[in-house]
Each structure stands twice: as C-alpha cells, then as structure tokens.
C-alpha cells in the first residue's frame, strides 16, 4: 500500500474570506494542517492541491509538495481526484485545509487502521456526538453505522433517529476520508444525484451507487474553521489548551531539526 495525503485548498471561501491563509500565531492555517500531517508520520507523501497561486507559492516556500489544479471544482474531493491522477499511489487520504486543530495522533491511528484493512474501498473518520445540541445542529453531518462499522446512511438531522438506532449508532462525520485511488477516480465520473444536492453531503452519492463506506470512529472533538467565531475560539484554544500548544511548538520546530 502506498498511502498519500492530499490537502485540497482554495481562497474563495464564502463564510470566512481567504481562511486557509489566515495567520494563526506564526503560521497560516493551511501550514498548521500540513505540518500536523507531517508530524503524524503516516503518509508516504503529503501534497497541497490548489489552483490559487498565493497558496501554491506559500506551500512551496515552506518546502511542501504542490499539485496545480484547475480553478473550478464542485468539491474538495473533486480537486483531489484531479491531483491524484498525477500522483503514484494506491490509496489517497483527504484532509481539508480548515482543520488547524487536527491531532497528529488521530491521523496516525486512522492510517494504521486503513493499512490493515484489505477489504474496504472508502473510509470515513467519525467521532461520537457530544450532546443534544450537536444532534440537533444541521451544520454537522451525521451517519448511521451498523455493527460491522459500515455507514448505511448520512443526514444532517435524523428525525426518527430513536426508531432507527436499534443495533445502529449515530456518529458525527469528521470529514477526513480515504479512498483506494481507483475507486476515487471511478466515483468522480458519477454525476451528483438529487439527494446529494439537497443535503449537500457528497458521501450520499457513494452509498446510492452501492459503494461501501467504513466508519473509523476515533475520539476527535476539535472543530474545523468555517467562520469568524470559530476562528476566535481556535485562537483561544492555542492560548489555553496545553495539548494544542504542545503540538504547535512541534510544528514550528519541524524545519529546525
């Protein structure tokens, strides 16, 4: 198995302008993400895929690997699909550029599980739902998982979830994925369906086309950065959270070792 990680990135974010290059302490957001992936020691190679010259120049300046992609893509996964055509690998993991709090240990656990799993084509990291508010929050994608750790449905709010959880678990989809390269390229040829477009959950297309998705349930409860409030909360965590400060210190030391 040759597992690479691709971080898709663009500047035109709707809720927080140019968020992936916003400075968080001494590093742009995307550099936090990329360097934490390096710290995990889990991937044969790590790439940033983007069409934006500002992002590509920034990553190159920091000795990172880049893949220039077309400007217009329907999703980050689509951008990765274009990039991975130029990369030699058997498996590709996707980590989004707005995850500056990602724990390298979580990425390490994720990759180890994948390396031992010869039967699965798609993996989706999940975590437990913390409280009732998260269950009701439609900005959080949830999934139904059976005893075999297969995801059988995605939704933003399971109206009848109390009836559905017999022998099933409702988990939060963290948004970190892995695909066999050949499966990802096959999926990108399939058109989006109505359910996917309404709910804005890309994985629904995979299920509706009979692809199996394995849930990898890990204890990860940090958040991605989608708006200014989350950015402020993130900055506060870097000041107050000992573990996050420790990881940050390691990311700043990477090029001095």
mmCIF file of C-alpha atoms in Angstrom:
data_model
loop_
_atom_site.group_PDB
_atom_site.id
_atom_site.type_symbol
_atom_site.label_atom_id
_atom_site.label_comp_id
_atom_site.label_asym_id
_atom_site.label_seq_id
_atom_site.Cartn_x
_atom_site.Cartn_y
_atom_site.Cartn_z
ATOM 1 C CA UNK A 1 0.000 0.000 0.000
ATOM 2 C CA UNK A 2 1.263 3.470 -0.883
ATOM 3 C CA UNK A 3 -0.822 5.997 1.033
ATOM 4 C CA UNK A 4 -0.543 9.695 0.198
ATOM 5 C CA UNK A 5 -2.370 12.618 1.767
ATOM 6 C CA UNK A 6 -3.786 15.423 -0.345
ATOM 7 C CA UNK A 7 -4.978 18.711 1.174
ATOM 8 C CA UNK A 8 -7.331 20.499 -1.264
ATOM 9 C CA UNK A 9 -7.333 24.277 -0.832
ATOM 10 C CA UNK A 10 -8.882 27.383 -2.343
ATOM 11 C CA UNK A 11 -9.113 31.060 -1.429
ATOM 12 C CA UNK A 12 -12.772 31.681 -2.304
ATOM 13 C CA UNK A 13 -14.399 30.523 0.934
ATOM 14 C CA UNK A 14 -17.863 32.011 1.366
ATOM 15 C CA UNK A 15 -18.156 32.451 5.162
ATOM 16 C CA UNK A 16 -14.583 33.456 6.033
ATOM 17 C CA UNK A 17 -12.602 35.157 3.282
ATOM 18 C CA UNK A 18 -9.257 33.581 2.343
ATOM 19 C CA UNK A 19 -9.469 31.489 5.511
ATOM 20 C CA UNK A 20 -6.804 28.911 4.658
ATOM 21 C CA UNK A 21 -4.065 31.576 4.606
ATOM 22 C CA UNK A 22 -5.253 33.459 7.705
ATOM 23 C CA UNK A 23 -2.377 33.652 10.220
ATOM 24 C CA UNK A 24 -2.855 31.642 13.417
ATOM 25 C CA UNK A 25 0.016 32.680 15.659
ATOM 26 C CA UNK A 26 3.107 32.398 13.424
ATOM 27 C CA UNK A 27 1.705 30.131 10.709
ATOM 28 C CA UNK A 28 -1.026 30.349 8.038
ATOM 29 C CA UNK A 29 -3.936 27.994 8.742
ATOM 30 C CA UNK A 30 -3.018 25.584 5.947
ATOM 31 C CA UNK A 31 0.553 25.247 7.266
ATOM 32 C CA UNK A 32 -0.780 24.142 10.658
ATOM 33 C CA UNK A 33 -2.717 21.413 8.849
ATOM 34 C CA UNK A 34 0.146 20.311 6.596
ATOM 35 C CA UNK A 35 2.746 20.261 9.365
ATOM 36 C CA UNK A 36 0.495 18.297 11.711
ATOM 37 C CA UNK A 37 0.102 15.728 8.946
ATOM 38 C CA UNK A 38 3.921 15.579 8.716
ATOM 39 C CA UNK A 39 4.130 15.066 12.494
ATOM 40 C CA UNK A 40 1.816 12.055 12.212
ATOM 41 C CA UNK A 41 4.472 10.191 10.154
ATOM 42 C CA UNK A 42 1.599 8.348 8.476
ATOM 43 C CA UNK A 43 1.863 9.113 4.768
ATOM 44 C CA UNK A 44 4.325 8.291 2.016
ATOM 45 C CA UNK A 45 3.939 11.855 0.786
ATOM 46 C CA UNK A 46 1.810 14.924 1.521
ATOM 47 C CA UNK A 47 0.558 17.282 -1.200
ATOM 48 C CA UNK A 48 -1.433 20.508 -1.333
ATOM 49 C CA UNK A 49 -3.735 20.703 -4.370
ATOM 50 C CA UNK A 50 -4.856 24.173 -5.433
ATOM 51 C CA UNK A 51 -5.407 26.478 -8.390
ATOM 52 C CA UNK A 52 -4.528 29.602 -6.394
ATOM 53 C CA UNK A 53 -1.008 30.940 -6.961
ATOM 54 C CA UNK A 54 -0.904 32.502 -3.475
ATOM 55 C CA UNK A 55 -1.488 29.095 -1.810
ATOM 56 C CA UNK A 56 0.923 27.229 -4.094
ATOM 57 C CA UNK A 57 3.664 29.832 -3.548
ATOM 58 C CA UNK A 58 3.166 29.707 0.224
ATOM 59 C CA UNK A 59 3.472 25.897 0.350
ATOM 60 C CA UNK A 60 6.481 25.869 -1.981
ATOM 61 C CA UNK A 61 8.189 28.494 0.202
ATOM 62 C CA UNK A 62 7.757 26.085 3.138
ATOM 63 C CA UNK A 63 9.285 23.174 1.177
ATOM 64 C CA UNK A 64 5.930 21.451 0.653
ATOM 65 C CA UNK A 65 4.748 19.383 -2.328
ATOM 66 C CA UNK A 66 2.169 21.034 -4.589
ATOM 67 C CA UNK A 67 -0.144 19.986 -7.414
ATOM 68 C CA UNK A 68 -1.648 22.743 -9.539
ATOM 69 C CA UNK A 69 -5.278 22.030 -10.383
ATOM 70 C CA UNK A 70 -7.995 23.627 -12.464
ATOM 71 C CA UNK A 71 -9.803 26.602 -10.981
ATOM 72 C CA UNK A 72 -13.370 25.263 -10.883
ATOM 73 C CA UNK A 73 -14.250 22.167 -8.878
ATOM 74 C CA UNK A 74 -17.569 21.086 -7.376
ATOM 75 C CA UNK A 75 -15.850 19.914 -4.167
ATOM 76 C CA UNK A 76 -12.546 19.355 -2.429
ATOM 77 C CA UNK A 77 -12.806 15.662 -3.292
ATOM 78 C CA UNK A 78 -13.136 16.545 -6.978
ATOM 79 C CA UNK A 79 -9.964 18.663 -6.735
ATOM 80 C CA UNK A 80 -8.123 15.764 -5.097
ATOM 81 C CA UNK A 81 -9.341 13.479 -7.881
ATOM 82 C CA UNK A 82 -7.684 15.710 -10.479
ATOM 83 C CA UNK A 83 -4.486 15.926 -8.419
ATOM 84 C CA UNK A 84 -4.198 12.194 -7.724
ATOM 85 C CA UNK A 85 -4.100 11.385 -11.454
ATOM 86 C CA UNK A 86 -0.589 12.853 -11.384
ATOM 87 C CA UNK A 87 0.491 11.018 -8.212
ATOM 88 C CA UNK A 88 1.758 7.451 -7.903
ATOM 89 C CA UNK A 89 -0.150 5.793 -5.051
ATOM 90 C CA UNK A 90 -2.636 3.046 -4.245
ATOM 91 C CA UNK A 91 -4.602 4.986 -1.596
ATOM 92 C CA UNK A 92 -5.312 8.687 -1.099
ATOM 93 C CA UNK A 93 -6.381 10.315 2.165
ATOM 94 C CA UNK A 94 -8.089 13.708 2.144
ATOM 95 C CA UNK A 95 -7.656 16.281 4.891
ATOM 96 C CA UNK A 96 -9.190 19.722 4.451
ATOM 97 C CA UNK A 97 -7.178 22.918 4.901
ATOM 98 C CA UNK A 98 -9.509 24.324 7.579
ATOM 99 C CA UNK A 99 -8.541 21.721 10.247
ATOM 100 C CA UNK A 100 -5.704 23.527 12.126
ATOM 101 C CA UNK A 101 -6.555 21.679 15.361
ATOM 102 C CA UNK A 102 -6.216 18.178 13.906
ATOM 103 C CA UNK A 103 -4.303 15.849 16.219
ATOM 104 C CA UNK A 104 -1.342 14.076 14.516
ATOM 105 C CA UNK A 105 -2.008 11.012 16.710
ATOM 106 C CA UNK A 106 -5.524 10.756 15.256
ATOM 107 C CA UNK A 107 -4.119 10.796 11.712
ATOM 108 C CA UNK A 108 -1.650 8.096 12.740
ATOM 109 C CA UNK A 109 -4.430 5.855 14.128
ATOM 110 C CA UNK A 110 -6.539 6.487 11.021
ATOM 111 C CA UNK A 111 -3.751 5.414 8.648
ATOM 112 C CA UNK A 112 -2.857 2.320 10.699
ATOM 113 C CA UNK A 113 -6.439 1.046 10.564
ATOM 114 C CA UNK A 114 -6.526 1.580 6.788
ATOM 115 C CA UNK A 115 -3.204 -0.228 6.289
ATOM 116 C CA UNK A 116 -4.640 -3.378 7.928
ATOM 117 C CA UNK A 117 -7.949 -3.287 6.039
ATOM 118 C CA UNK A 118 -7.707 -5.024 2.663
ATOM 119 C CA UNK A 119 -11.457 -5.340 2.040
ATOM 120 C CA UNK A 120 -12.662 -1.714 2.169
ATOM 121 C CA UNK A 121 -12.640 0.853 -0.653
ATOM 122 C CA UNK A 122 -13.684 4.021 1.237
ATOM 123 C CA UNK A 123 -13.037 5.080 4.829
ATOM 124 C CA UNK A 124 -14.710 7.977 6.685
ATOM 125 C CA UNK A 125 -13.429 9.187 10.055
ATOM 126 C CA UNK A 126 -16.206 9.584 12.622
ATOM 127 C CA UNK A 127 -16.497 10.541 16.268
ATOM 128 C CA UNK A 128 -19.135 10.407 18.989
ATOM 129 C CA UNK A 129 -21.795 13.099 19.235
ATOM 130 C CA UNK A 130 -21.170 15.012 22.455
ATOM 131 C CA UNK A 131 -24.617 16.321 23.363
ATOM 132 C CA UNK A 132 -28.200 17.044 22.300
ATOM 133 C CA UNK A 133 -27.198 20.355 20.696
ATOM 134 C CA UNK A 134 -24.816 18.597 18.325
ATOM 135 C CA UNK A 135 -27.526 16.078 17.480
ATOM 136 C CA UNK A 136 -29.874 18.929 16.532
ATOM 137 C CA UNK A 137 -27.247 21.027 14.716
ATOM 138 C CA UNK A 138 -27.857 20.742 10.966
ATOM 139 C CA UNK A 139 -24.395 22.097 10.142
ATOM 140 C CA UNK A 140 -22.988 18.815 11.491
ATOM 141 C CA UNK A 141 -23.165 15.807 9.167
ATOM 142 C CA UNK A 142 -24.236 12.601 10.957
ATOM 143 C CA UNK A 143 -24.179 8.999 9.859
ATOM 144 C CA UNK A 144 -25.836 5.721 10.825
ATOM 145 C CA UNK A 145 -23.323 2.933 11.455
ATOM 146 C CA UNK A 146 -24.070 -0.776 11.782
ATOM 147 C CA UNK A 147 -22.298 -3.454 13.840
ATOM 148 C CA UNK A 148 -19.813 -4.099 11.025
ATOM 149 C CA UNK A 149 -18.748 -0.413 11.197
ATOM 150 C CA UNK A 150 -20.344 0.197 7.803
ATOM 151 C CA UNK A 151 -22.028 3.548 7.246
ATOM 152 C CA UNK A 152 -25.514 2.897 5.895
ATOM 153 C CA UNK A 153 -26.883 6.462 5.761
ATOM 154 C CA UNK A 154 -25.880 10.122 6.048
ATOM 155 C CA UNK A 155 -28.071 13.049 7.103
ATOM 156 C CA UNK A 156 -27.896 16.374 8.903
ATOM 157 C CA UNK A 157 -30.774 15.524 11.206
ATOM 158 C CA UNK A 158 -32.306 12.095 11.729
ATOM 159 C CA UNK A 159 -35.927 12.953 12.525
ATOM 160 C CA UNK A 160 -36.802 9.407 13.560
ATOM 161 C CA UNK A 161 -33.383 8.588 14.978
ATOM 162 C CA UNK A 162 -34.828 6.983 18.150
ATOM 163 C CA UNK A 163 -36.567 4.383 15.988
ATOM 164 C CA UNK A 164 -33.528 3.865 13.771
ATOM 165 C CA UNK A 165 -30.871 3.197 16.376
ATOM 166 C CA UNK A 166 -31.809 -0.412 17.112
ATOM 167 C CA UNK A 167 -28.437 -2.125 16.506
ATOM 168 C CA UNK A 168 -27.160 1.102 14.912
ATOM 169 C CA UNK A 169 -25.083 4.043 16.135
ATOM 170 C CA UNK A 170 -25.432 7.695 15.166
ATOM 171 C CA UNK A 171 -21.984 9.255 14.821
ATOM 172 C CA UNK A 172 -20.595 12.570 13.627
ATOM 173 C CA UNK A 173 -18.791 12.569 10.281
ATOM 174 C CA UNK A 174 -15.485 14.358 10.872
ATOM 175 C CA UNK A 175 -14.791 14.927 7.185
ATOM 176 C CA UNK A 176 -11.463 13.110 6.862
ATOM 177 C CA UNK A 177 -11.588 10.422 4.183
ATOM 178 C CA UNK A 178 -9.503 7.805 2.447
ATOM 179 C CA UNK A 179 -10.122 6.108 -0.907
ATOM 180 C CA UNK A 180 -8.434 3.474 -2.961
ATOM 181 C CA UNK A 181 -7.154 5.572 -5.850
ATOM 182 C CA UNK A 182 -9.011 3.553 -8.498
ATOM 183 C CA UNK A 183 -12.287 3.907 -6.551
ATOM 184 C CA UNK A 184 -11.955 7.694 -6.213
ATOM 185 C CA UNK A 185 -11.353 8.076 -9.935
ATOM 186 C CA UNK A 186 -14.409 5.900 -10.637
ATOM 187 C CA UNK A 187 -16.608 7.910 -8.246
ATOM 188 C CA UNK A 188 -15.728 11.222 -9.874
ATOM 189 C CA UNK A 189 -17.247 10.008 -13.151
ATOM 190 C CA UNK A 190 -20.639 9.513 -11.451
ATOM 191 C CA UNK A 191 -22.959 12.535 -11.563
ATOM 192 C CA UNK A 192 -24.343 14.061 -8.367
ATOM 193 C CA UNK A 193 -27.862 12.933 -7.527
ATOM 194 C CA UNK A 194 -30.820 14.864 -6.158
ATOM 195 C CA UNK A 195 -30.390 13.674 -2.539
ATOM 196 C CA UNK A 196 -26.750 14.696 -2.521
ATOM 197 C CA UNK A 197 -27.526 18.168 -3.901
ATOM 198 C CA UNK A 198 -30.388 18.811 -1.430
ATOM 199 C CA UNK A 199 -28.484 17.699 1.682
ATOM 200 C CA UNK A 200 -25.060 18.850 0.420
ATOM 201 C CA UNK A 201 -23.455 15.620 1.597
ATOM 202 C CA UNK A 202 -21.149 14.175 -1.043
ATOM 203 C CA UNK A 203 -20.970 10.686 0.515
ATOM 204 C CA UNK A 204 -24.668 10.092 -0.222
ATOM 205 C CA UNK A 205 -23.729 9.594 -3.878
ATOM 206 C CA UNK A 206 -21.324 6.841 -2.840
ATOM 207 C CA UNK A 207 -23.970 4.972 -0.859
ATOM 208 C CA UNK A 208 -26.631 5.395 -3.532
ATOM 209 C CA UNK A 209 -24.231 3.829 -6.045
ATOM 210 C CA UNK A 210 -23.644 0.810 -3.758
ATOM 211 C CA UNK A 211 -20.119 1.673 -2.581
ATOM 212 C CA UNK A 212 -19.413 0.562 0.989
ATOM 213 C CA UNK A 213 -18.007 3.115 3.421
ATOM 214 C CA UNK A 214 -16.290 2.048 6.634
ATOM 215 C CA UNK A 215 -16.583 4.232 9.728
ATOM 216 C CA UNK A 216 -13.333 4.715 11.660
ATOM 217 C CA UNK A 217 -14.579 6.006 14.994
ATOM 218 C CA UNK A 218 -11.867 7.954 16.820
ATOM 219 C CA UNK A 219 -12.017 10.287 19.797
ATOM 220 C CA UNK A 220 -11.594 13.607 17.996
ATOM 221 C CA UNK A 221 -13.713 16.531 19.177
ATOM 222 C CA UNK A 222 -11.887 19.576 17.869
ATOM 223 C CA UNK A 223 -13.608 21.612 15.169
ATOM 224 C CA UNK A 224 -12.859 22.924 11.687
ATOM 225 C CA UNK A 225 -12.801 26.677 10.991
ATOM 226 C CA UNK A 226 -15.771 27.893 8.950
ATOM 227 C CA UNK A 227 -16.498 31.364 10.331
ATOM 228 C CA UNK A 228 -15.015 34.168 12.408
ATOM 229 C CA UNK A 229 -16.462 32.883 15.693
ATOM 230 C CA UNK A 230 -14.737 29.529 15.204
ATOM 231 C CA UNK A 231 -11.502 31.329 14.332
ATOM 232 C CA UNK A 232 -11.672 33.302 17.605
ATOM 233 C CA UNK A 233 -12.411 30.096 19.518
ATOM 234 C CA UNK A 234 -9.448 28.421 17.804
ATOM 235 C CA UNK A 235 -7.072 31.264 18.765
ATOM 236 C CA UNK A 236 -8.290 30.989 22.357
ATOM 237 C CA UNK A 237 -7.577 27.237 22.372
ATOM 238 C CA UNK A 238 -3.998 27.815 21.283
ATOM 239 C CA UNK A 239 -3.566 30.005 24.362
ATOM 240 C CA UNK A 240 -5.431 27.869 26.918
ATOM 241 C CA UNK A 241 -5.165 24.251 25.762
ATOM 242 C CA UNK A 242 -1.852 22.709 26.860
ATOM 243 C CA UNK A 243 -2.010 19.879 24.328
ATOM 244 C CA UNK A 244 -2.690 22.228 21.402
ATOM 245 C CA UNK A 245 0.189 24.484 22.482
ATOM 246 C CA UNK A 246 2.460 21.436 22.620
ATOM 247 C CA UNK A 247 1.560 20.398 19.057
ATOM 248 C CA UNK A 248 2.008 23.979 17.845
ATOM 249 C CA UNK A 249 5.500 24.090 19.322
ATOM 250 C CA UNK A 250 6.400 20.911 17.418
ATOM 251 C CA UNK A 251 5.072 22.359 14.126
ATOM 252 C CA UNK A 252 7.322 25.401 14.487
ATOM 253 C CA UNK A 253 10.337 23.145 15.093
ATOM 254 C CA UNK A 254 9.858 20.949 12.008
ATOM 255 C CA UNK A 255 12.299 22.820 9.760
ATOM 256 C CA UNK A 256 14.881 23.321 12.511
ATOM 257 C CA UNK A 257 15.502 19.619 13.114
#
